[in-house]
Amino acid sequence: MTVRNGRDYMVSPILKWPGGKFRLSRHVFDKIVEREEVYGEDWHVRTGQRYHEPFTGAGGMYLGFRKRGLLNSRKKTFLSDLSFHLSTTLEAIQGDSWTEVSGLLGGIKDDYLEALKTELEPRLRNGRPLEERFYYRKRKRFNELYDYIVNGSKSKPDVIEFAALMVFLNKVGYNGIWRVNSSGYYNVPEGESASYNNVHEHDKLREVHHALKDTVIHHRDWKESFRDVRRGDLVYLDPPYLPLEGSKGTFNQYSAVKFERRDHWLLASESARLVSKKGCRMIVSNHHTEEVVRLYSEAAEEESVRCDVYKIPKVHNVNRIGEGRVEINEALFFISNFT
């Protein structure tokens, strides 16, 4: 926890991530307090217990839980994600090389602002090939580094540059989107109205570094993560959201692997089974739709575990074909053996 001007300060994620749960963490914690007061249930992580996030993203829920005192165990927290880019970057920020990541990122920002002095001039912007502009040269370099690292050449300078470039591209890319193609190459175009001031945030990098020191970061899928879960542990699941019928705005590919409908049904089934067999506690977030509620409720009933669902006013604006932008509420599922 960080204190600024005499007040507690919430350490927020260093990356903008699709579907980030930093804001939602407050609602989840409120429900945890409510369940303790109404049912006498304890959803905190106590001594000897561990916390798991198999779909970590930028770590918004973990950072929110950590600040609010939900994680009270000295046991390590397990943060996992199938995005190689994300897990590699978080590991670099977690380690002692975070200062080098910050220094390089500051230099990239300065060079970018200098390049924009000419690139933003209409006569040059329209006449210069995209691949010659600063952003696209850095995007190309980032994808080259991805090839080097994913194929085993994990030299420290390459990882540091990779992490710094990921933060830069994440902040400057179009509309906060993070997208890779089937080969794992980042392919988001440059944003038109990027906020250049938050490209390099040294203090926030330091705060996130300290928050990540108590974690074990893995590049792996949720099935591998489930193997580490023990009795009494708390698991938070934030999978790519189930696509909405008729929607063209529900994105489900943050890594090179898509998360399909059949994956959602398998995840719901295995989650309920894990709670039943291991005696852990689980919180899941997704769209609040009839299909999603049925999916988790039926899975819990099949395993004879308790599943309570809450509708959280939201927050998501999804572009449905023929309807324009409509609001979709958030669903929170609390799955446990509590009676």
Short mmCIF file of C-alpha atoms in Angstrom, two decimals:
data_model
loop_
_atom_site.label_atom_id
_atom_site.label_comp_id
_atom_site.label_asym_id
_atom_site.label_seq_id
_atom_site.Cartn_x
_atom_site.Cartn_y
_atom_site.Cartn_z
CA MET A 1 0.00 0.00 0.00
CA THR A 2 1.26 3.47 -0.88
CA VAL A 3 0.46 6.69 0.98
CA ARG A 4 0.31 10.04 -0.82
CA ASN A 5 -0.54 13.33 0.89
CA GLY A 6 -1.53 11.42 4.01
CA ARG A 7 -4.06 9.23 2.17
CA ASP A 8 -4.03 5.63 1.00
CA TYR A 9 -3.30 5.46 -2.71
CA MET A 10 -4.55 2.61 -4.88
CA VAL A 11 -1.73 1.23 -7.01
CA SER A 12 -3.28 0.84 -10.47
CA PRO A 13 -2.09 -1.38 -13.35
CA ILE A 14 0.76 -0.15 -15.53
CA LEU A 15 -0.96 -1.46 -18.68
CA LYS A 16 -4.32 -0.68 -20.25
CA TRP A 17 -5.85 -4.11 -20.77
CA PRO A 18 -9.13 -5.07 -22.48
CA GLY A 19 -11.69 -5.91 -19.80
CA GLY A 20 -9.40 -4.78 -16.97
CA LYS A 21 -10.89 -5.34 -13.51
CA PHE A 22 -9.30 -2.57 -11.47
CA ARG A 23 -12.61 -0.72 -10.99
CA LEU A 24 -14.61 -3.91 -10.53
CA SER A 25 -12.40 -4.93 -7.59
CA ARG A 26 -14.30 -2.48 -5.36
CA HIS A 27 -17.63 -4.16 -6.17
CA VAL A 28 -16.17 -7.62 -5.56
CA PHE A 29 -14.78 -6.56 -2.20
CA ASP A 30 -18.13 -5.01 -1.23
CA LYS A 31 -19.83 -8.34 -1.93
CA ILE A 32 -17.21 -10.17 0.13
CA VAL A 33 -17.93 -7.87 3.09
CA GLU A 34 -21.68 -8.32 2.56
CA ARG A 35 -21.39 -12.12 2.55
CA GLU A 36 -19.36 -12.02 5.74
CA GLU A 37 -21.98 -9.86 7.46
CA VAL A 38 -25.05 -11.74 6.16
CA TYR A 39 -23.85 -15.36 5.97
CA GLY A 40 -20.77 -15.38 8.21
CA GLU A 41 -18.59 -16.52 5.29
CA ASP A 42 -14.89 -15.70 5.12
CA TRP A 43 -13.59 -14.95 1.62
CA HIS A 44 -10.30 -13.43 2.78
CA VAL A 45 -7.02 -15.21 2.09
CA ARG A 46 -5.76 -16.16 5.54
CA THR A 47 -2.53 -17.66 6.88
CA GLY A 48 -1.55 -20.77 4.91
CA GLN A 49 -3.95 -20.05 2.04
CA ARG A 50 -3.03 -18.80 -1.43
CA TYR A 51 -4.62 -16.58 -4.07
CA HIS A 52 -4.76 -17.56 -7.76
CA GLU A 53 -5.58 -15.61 -10.93
CA PRO A 54 -5.42 -17.85 -14.02
CA PHE A 55 -6.50 -14.93 -16.28
CA THR A 56 -4.44 -12.14 -14.75
CA GLY A 57 -4.49 -9.56 -17.53
CA ALA A 58 -2.85 -6.38 -16.24
CA GLY A 59 -3.47 -7.47 -12.62
CA GLY A 60 -6.23 -5.00 -11.73
CA MET A 61 -8.13 -7.38 -9.45
CA TYR A 62 -4.97 -8.51 -7.67
CA LEU A 63 -3.88 -4.91 -7.05
CA GLY A 64 -7.37 -4.00 -5.82
CA PHE A 65 -7.55 -6.98 -3.44
CA ARG A 66 -4.05 -6.30 -2.16
CA LYS A 67 -4.81 -2.70 -1.29
CA ARG A 68 -8.08 -3.56 0.45
CA GLY A 69 -6.44 -6.09 2.74
CA LEU A 70 -8.08 -9.20 1.30
CA LEU A 71 -4.76 -11.03 0.91
CA ASN A 72 -3.45 -11.65 4.43
CA SER A 73 -1.29 -14.71 3.86
CA ARG A 74 2.48 -14.80 3.54
CA LYS A 75 2.09 -17.51 0.92
CA LYS A 76 2.89 -16.49 -2.64
CA THR A 77 0.14 -15.33 -4.99
CA PHE A 78 -0.05 -17.17 -8.34
CA LEU A 79 -0.64 -14.89 -11.34
CA SER A 80 -0.97 -16.65 -14.70
CA ASP A 81 -1.91 -15.66 -18.22
CA LEU A 82 -1.79 -17.28 -21.64
CA SER A 83 -0.44 -14.07 -23.18
CA PHE A 84 3.31 -14.54 -23.56
CA HIS A 85 3.71 -10.79 -24.10
CA LEU A 86 1.93 -9.99 -20.86
CA SER A 87 3.63 -12.54 -18.61
CA THR A 88 7.08 -11.64 -19.97
CA THR A 89 6.47 -7.94 -19.33
CA LEU A 90 5.12 -8.47 -15.81
CA GLU A 91 8.12 -10.67 -14.96
CA ALA A 92 10.49 -7.93 -16.16
CA ILE A 93 8.71 -5.34 -13.99
CA GLN A 94 8.67 -7.77 -11.06
CA GLY A 95 12.44 -8.26 -11.16
CA ASP A 96 15.29 -5.93 -10.26
CA SER A 97 15.58 -4.87 -13.91
CA TRP A 98 12.41 -2.76 -13.58
CA THR A 99 14.60 0.35 -13.24
CA GLU A 100 16.20 -0.44 -16.60
CA VAL A 101 12.75 -0.93 -18.13
CA SER A 102 11.76 2.47 -16.76
CA GLY A 103 14.91 4.18 -18.03
CA LEU A 104 14.53 2.75 -21.53
CA LEU A 105 10.82 3.62 -21.58
CA GLY A 106 11.63 7.23 -20.69
CA GLY A 107 14.05 7.40 -23.62
CA ILE A 108 11.47 5.90 -25.99
CA LYS A 109 8.91 8.49 -24.89
CA ASP A 110 11.34 11.38 -25.46
CA ASP A 111 12.28 10.06 -28.91
CA TYR A 112 8.61 9.61 -29.77
CA LEU A 113 7.68 13.15 -28.80
CA GLU A 114 10.59 14.44 -30.88
CA ALA A 115 9.48 12.37 -33.88
CA LEU A 116 5.92 13.68 -33.57
CA LYS A 117 7.10 17.22 -34.19
CA THR A 118 7.53 16.30 -37.83
CA GLU A 119 5.20 13.32 -38.17
CA LEU A 120 2.16 15.33 -37.08
CA GLU A 121 2.67 17.87 -39.86
CA PRO A 122 -0.04 17.01 -42.43
CA ARG A 123 2.25 17.28 -45.45
CA LEU A 124 4.73 14.82 -43.91
CA ARG A 125 2.18 12.58 -42.20
CA ASN A 126 0.35 11.95 -45.46
CA GLY A 127 3.47 11.64 -47.57
CA ARG A 128 5.59 9.36 -45.35
CA PRO A 129 5.06 5.58 -45.58
CA LEU A 130 3.62 4.16 -42.36
CA GLU A 131 6.53 1.79 -41.85
CA GLU A 132 8.91 4.76 -41.61
CA ARG A 133 7.03 6.41 -38.76
CA PHE A 134 8.32 6.00 -35.19
CA TYR A 135 5.40 3.95 -33.84
CA TYR A 136 5.51 1.42 -36.67
CA ARG A 137 9.29 1.04 -36.45
CA LYS A 138 8.92 0.26 -32.75
CA ARG A 139 6.06 -2.13 -33.46
CA LYS A 140 8.26 -4.00 -35.95
CA ARG A 141 11.11 -4.14 -33.42
CA PHE A 142 8.73 -5.44 -30.74
CA ASN A 143 7.62 -8.31 -32.99
CA GLU A 144 11.25 -9.11 -33.81
CA LEU A 145 12.01 -9.33 -30.09
CA TYR A 146 8.98 -11.57 -29.63
CA ASP A 147 10.47 -14.00 -32.15
CA TYR A 148 13.85 -13.95 -30.40
CA ILE A 149 12.45 -14.48 -26.91
CA VAL A 150 9.73 -17.02 -27.68
CA ASN A 151 12.31 -19.12 -29.53
CA GLY A 152 14.58 -19.30 -26.51
CA SER A 153 16.93 -16.31 -26.81
CA LYS A 154 15.86 -14.77 -23.51
CA SER A 155 18.78 -12.39 -23.01
CA LYS A 156 18.28 -9.75 -20.34
CA PRO A 157 18.65 -6.75 -22.72
CA ASP A 158 16.06 -8.25 -25.10
CA VAL A 159 13.55 -8.82 -22.29
CA ILE A 160 14.05 -5.30 -20.92
CA GLU A 161 13.54 -3.74 -24.35
CA PHE A 162 10.53 -6.00 -24.99
CA ALA A 163 8.86 -4.92 -21.73
CA ALA A 164 9.54 -1.22 -22.34
CA LEU A 165 8.17 -1.45 -25.88
CA MET A 166 5.06 -3.28 -24.71
CA VAL A 167 4.22 -0.48 -22.28
CA PHE A 168 4.87 2.12 -24.99
CA LEU A 169 2.77 0.37 -27.65
CA ASN A 170 0.01 -0.36 -25.13
CA LYS A 171 -0.28 3.33 -24.25
CA VAL A 172 0.06 4.74 -27.78
CA GLY A 173 -1.81 2.09 -29.80
CA TYR A 174 -5.28 2.77 -31.16
CA ASN A 175 -8.07 3.07 -28.57
CA GLY A 176 -6.31 1.01 -25.89
CA ILE A 177 -6.68 -2.18 -27.93
CA TRP A 178 -4.29 -5.07 -27.44
CA ARG A 179 -4.37 -7.55 -30.31
CA VAL A 180 -2.02 -10.11 -31.82
CA ASN A 181 -2.43 -12.26 -34.90
CA SER A 182 -2.23 -16.06 -35.08
CA SER A 183 1.58 -15.82 -35.24
CA GLY A 184 1.68 -13.80 -32.02
CA TYR A 185 2.59 -10.52 -33.74
CA TYR A 186 1.15 -7.30 -32.34
CA ASN A 187 -0.78 -5.54 -35.12
CA VAL A 188 -2.68 -2.60 -33.60
CA PRO A 189 -2.36 0.68 -35.54
CA GLU A 190 -1.16 3.91 -33.98
CA GLY A 191 -3.72 5.87 -31.98
CA GLU A 192 -4.94 9.23 -33.20
CA SER A 193 -5.32 10.86 -29.79
CA ALA A 194 -2.88 9.07 -27.52
CA SER A 195 -2.19 10.39 -24.03
CA TYR A 196 1.55 10.89 -24.25
CA ASN A 197 1.93 12.01 -20.64
CA ASN A 198 1.32 8.55 -19.16
CA VAL A 199 3.64 6.62 -21.48
CA HIS A 200 6.42 6.74 -18.88
CA GLU A 201 5.27 6.65 -15.24
CA HIS A 202 8.33 5.84 -13.15
CA ASP A 203 6.57 6.04 -9.77
CA LYS A 204 3.79 3.73 -10.89
CA LEU A 205 6.32 1.25 -12.28
CA ARG A 206 8.04 1.21 -8.90
CA GLU A 207 4.73 0.66 -7.07
CA VAL A 208 3.67 -2.18 -9.38
CA HIS A 209 7.15 -3.71 -9.02
CA HIS A 210 6.76 -3.82 -5.23
CA ALA A 211 3.23 -5.26 -5.54
CA LEU A 212 4.47 -8.04 -7.84
CA LYS A 213 7.36 -9.07 -5.57
CA ASP A 214 4.98 -11.28 -3.55
CA THR A 215 3.78 -13.18 -6.62
CA VAL A 216 4.75 -16.10 -8.84
CA ILE A 217 4.09 -15.21 -12.50
CA HIS A 218 3.43 -17.96 -15.03
CA HIS A 219 2.84 -18.07 -18.77
CA ARG A 220 0.29 -20.89 -18.88
CA ASP A 221 -3.39 -21.66 -19.39
CA TRP A 222 -6.05 -22.02 -16.71
CA LYS A 223 -5.97 -25.83 -16.70
CA GLU A 224 -2.32 -25.79 -15.59
CA SER A 225 -3.11 -23.11 -13.00
CA PHE A 226 -5.84 -25.27 -11.46
CA ARG A 227 -3.24 -27.92 -10.57
CA ASP A 228 -1.68 -25.57 -7.98
CA VAL A 229 -4.95 -24.92 -6.14
CA ARG A 230 -5.27 -26.38 -2.63
CA ARG A 231 -7.99 -26.59 0.00
CA GLY A 232 -8.97 -23.18 1.33
CA ASP A 233 -7.38 -21.21 -1.53
CA LEU A 234 -9.20 -18.36 -3.30
CA VAL A 235 -9.38 -18.35 -7.10
CA TYR A 236 -10.54 -15.42 -9.22
CA LEU A 237 -11.45 -16.13 -12.85
CA ASP A 238 -11.76 -13.42 -15.48
CA PRO A 239 -11.83 -15.29 -18.81
CA PRO A 240 -12.41 -13.53 -22.13
CA TYR A 241 -16.12 -12.82 -22.00
CA LEU A 242 -18.64 -15.09 -23.68
CA PRO A 243 -19.51 -13.55 -27.06
CA LEU A 244 -22.94 -11.95 -27.14
CA GLU A 245 -25.43 -13.02 -29.76
CA GLY A 246 -25.39 -10.56 -32.65
CA SER A 247 -22.42 -8.69 -31.20
CA LYS A 248 -19.43 -7.53 -33.20
CA GLY A 249 -17.78 -5.86 -30.24
CA THR A 250 -16.99 -8.76 -27.91
CA PHE A 251 -13.31 -9.47 -28.40
CA ASN A 252 -11.98 -12.86 -27.31
CA GLN A 253 -8.41 -13.06 -28.60
CA TYR A 254 -5.84 -11.27 -26.42
CA SER A 255 -3.26 -13.97 -27.10
CA ALA A 256 -2.66 -16.00 -30.26
CA VAL A 257 -5.23 -18.54 -28.97
CA LYS A 258 -8.97 -17.86 -29.18
CA PHE A 259 -11.31 -18.62 -26.28
CA GLU A 260 -14.39 -20.20 -27.85
CA ARG A 261 -17.84 -21.07 -26.49
CA ARG A 262 -16.82 -24.66 -25.82
CA ASP A 263 -13.95 -23.32 -23.70
CA HIS A 264 -16.42 -21.39 -21.56
CA TRP A 265 -18.50 -24.50 -20.92
CA LEU A 266 -15.40 -26.52 -20.04
CA LEU A 267 -14.14 -23.76 -17.72
CA ALA A 268 -17.48 -23.57 -15.87
CA SER A 269 -17.61 -27.34 -15.46
CA GLU A 270 -14.01 -27.69 -14.26
CA SER A 271 -14.36 -24.69 -11.93
CA ALA A 272 -17.31 -26.25 -10.11
CA ARG A 273 -15.48 -29.58 -9.99
CA LEU A 274 -12.39 -27.92 -8.50
CA VAL A 275 -14.46 -26.31 -5.74
CA SER A 276 -16.12 -29.65 -5.01
CA LYS A 277 -12.94 -31.74 -4.98
CA LYS A 278 -10.41 -29.29 -3.49
CA GLY A 279 -12.62 -27.27 -1.15
CA CYS A 280 -11.40 -23.96 -2.55
CA ARG A 281 -13.44 -20.78 -3.06
CA MET A 282 -13.97 -19.22 -6.47
CA ILE A 283 -15.13 -15.87 -7.84
CA VAL A 284 -15.91 -15.52 -11.56
CA SER A 285 -16.78 -12.46 -13.65
CA ASN A 286 -18.47 -12.41 -17.05
CA HIS A 287 -21.35 -10.77 -18.91
CA HIS A 288 -24.66 -10.96 -17.04
CA THR A 289 -26.73 -12.80 -19.63
CA GLU A 290 -29.15 -15.70 -19.45
CA GLU A 291 -26.64 -18.02 -21.12
CA VAL A 292 -23.77 -17.17 -18.77
CA VAL A 293 -25.93 -17.48 -15.63
CA ARG A 294 -27.25 -20.85 -16.82
CA LEU A 295 -23.75 -22.04 -17.66
CA TYR A 296 -22.30 -21.53 -14.16
CA SER A 297 -25.50 -22.39 -12.26
CA GLU A 298 -25.89 -25.74 -14.01
CA ALA A 299 -22.20 -26.57 -13.56
CA ALA A 300 -22.46 -25.85 -9.82
CA GLU A 301 -25.64 -27.90 -9.48
CA GLU A 302 -23.97 -30.84 -11.23
CA GLU A 303 -21.16 -30.80 -8.63
CA SER A 304 -23.48 -30.02 -5.67
CA VAL A 305 -21.69 -26.78 -4.78
CA ARG A 306 -23.16 -23.39 -3.99
CA CYS A 307 -23.28 -20.71 -6.69
CA ASP A 308 -24.59 -17.21 -5.98
CA VAL A 309 -24.75 -14.65 -8.78
CA TYR A 310 -24.81 -10.86 -8.51
CA LYS A 311 -25.62 -8.35 -11.22
CA ILE A 312 -23.26 -5.38 -11.18
CA PRO A 313 -24.42 -2.29 -13.09
CA LYS A 314 -22.01 -1.71 -15.89
CA VAL A 315 -19.97 -0.55 -17.51
CA HIS A 316 -19.46 -2.50 -20.76
CA ASN A 317 -20.61 -0.83 -23.95
CA VAL A 318 -20.97 -3.46 -26.64
CA ASN A 319 -21.73 -2.74 -30.28
CA ARG A 320 -24.59 -5.05 -31.25
CA ILE A 321 -25.48 -5.29 -34.89
CA GLY A 322 -28.57 -3.21 -35.60
CA GLU A 323 -28.77 -1.76 -32.07
CA GLY A 324 -25.83 0.61 -31.83
CA ARG A 325 -24.11 0.68 -28.44
CA VAL A 326 -25.98 -0.95 -25.55
CA GLU A 327 -25.06 -1.42 -21.90
CA ILE A 328 -24.28 -4.94 -20.70
CA ASN A 329 -24.19 -5.64 -16.97
CA GLU A 330 -21.44 -7.55 -15.21
CA ALA A 331 -22.07 -10.89 -13.47
CA LEU A 332 -20.17 -11.99 -10.37
CA PHE A 333 -20.39 -15.66 -9.38
CA PHE A 334 -19.40 -16.78 -5.88
CA ILE A 335 -18.87 -20.56 -5.98
CA SER A 336 -18.09 -22.44 -2.78
CA ASN A 337 -18.86 -25.29 -0.40
CA PHE A 338 -20.35 -22.86 2.11
CA THR A 339 -23.81 -23.98 3.25
#
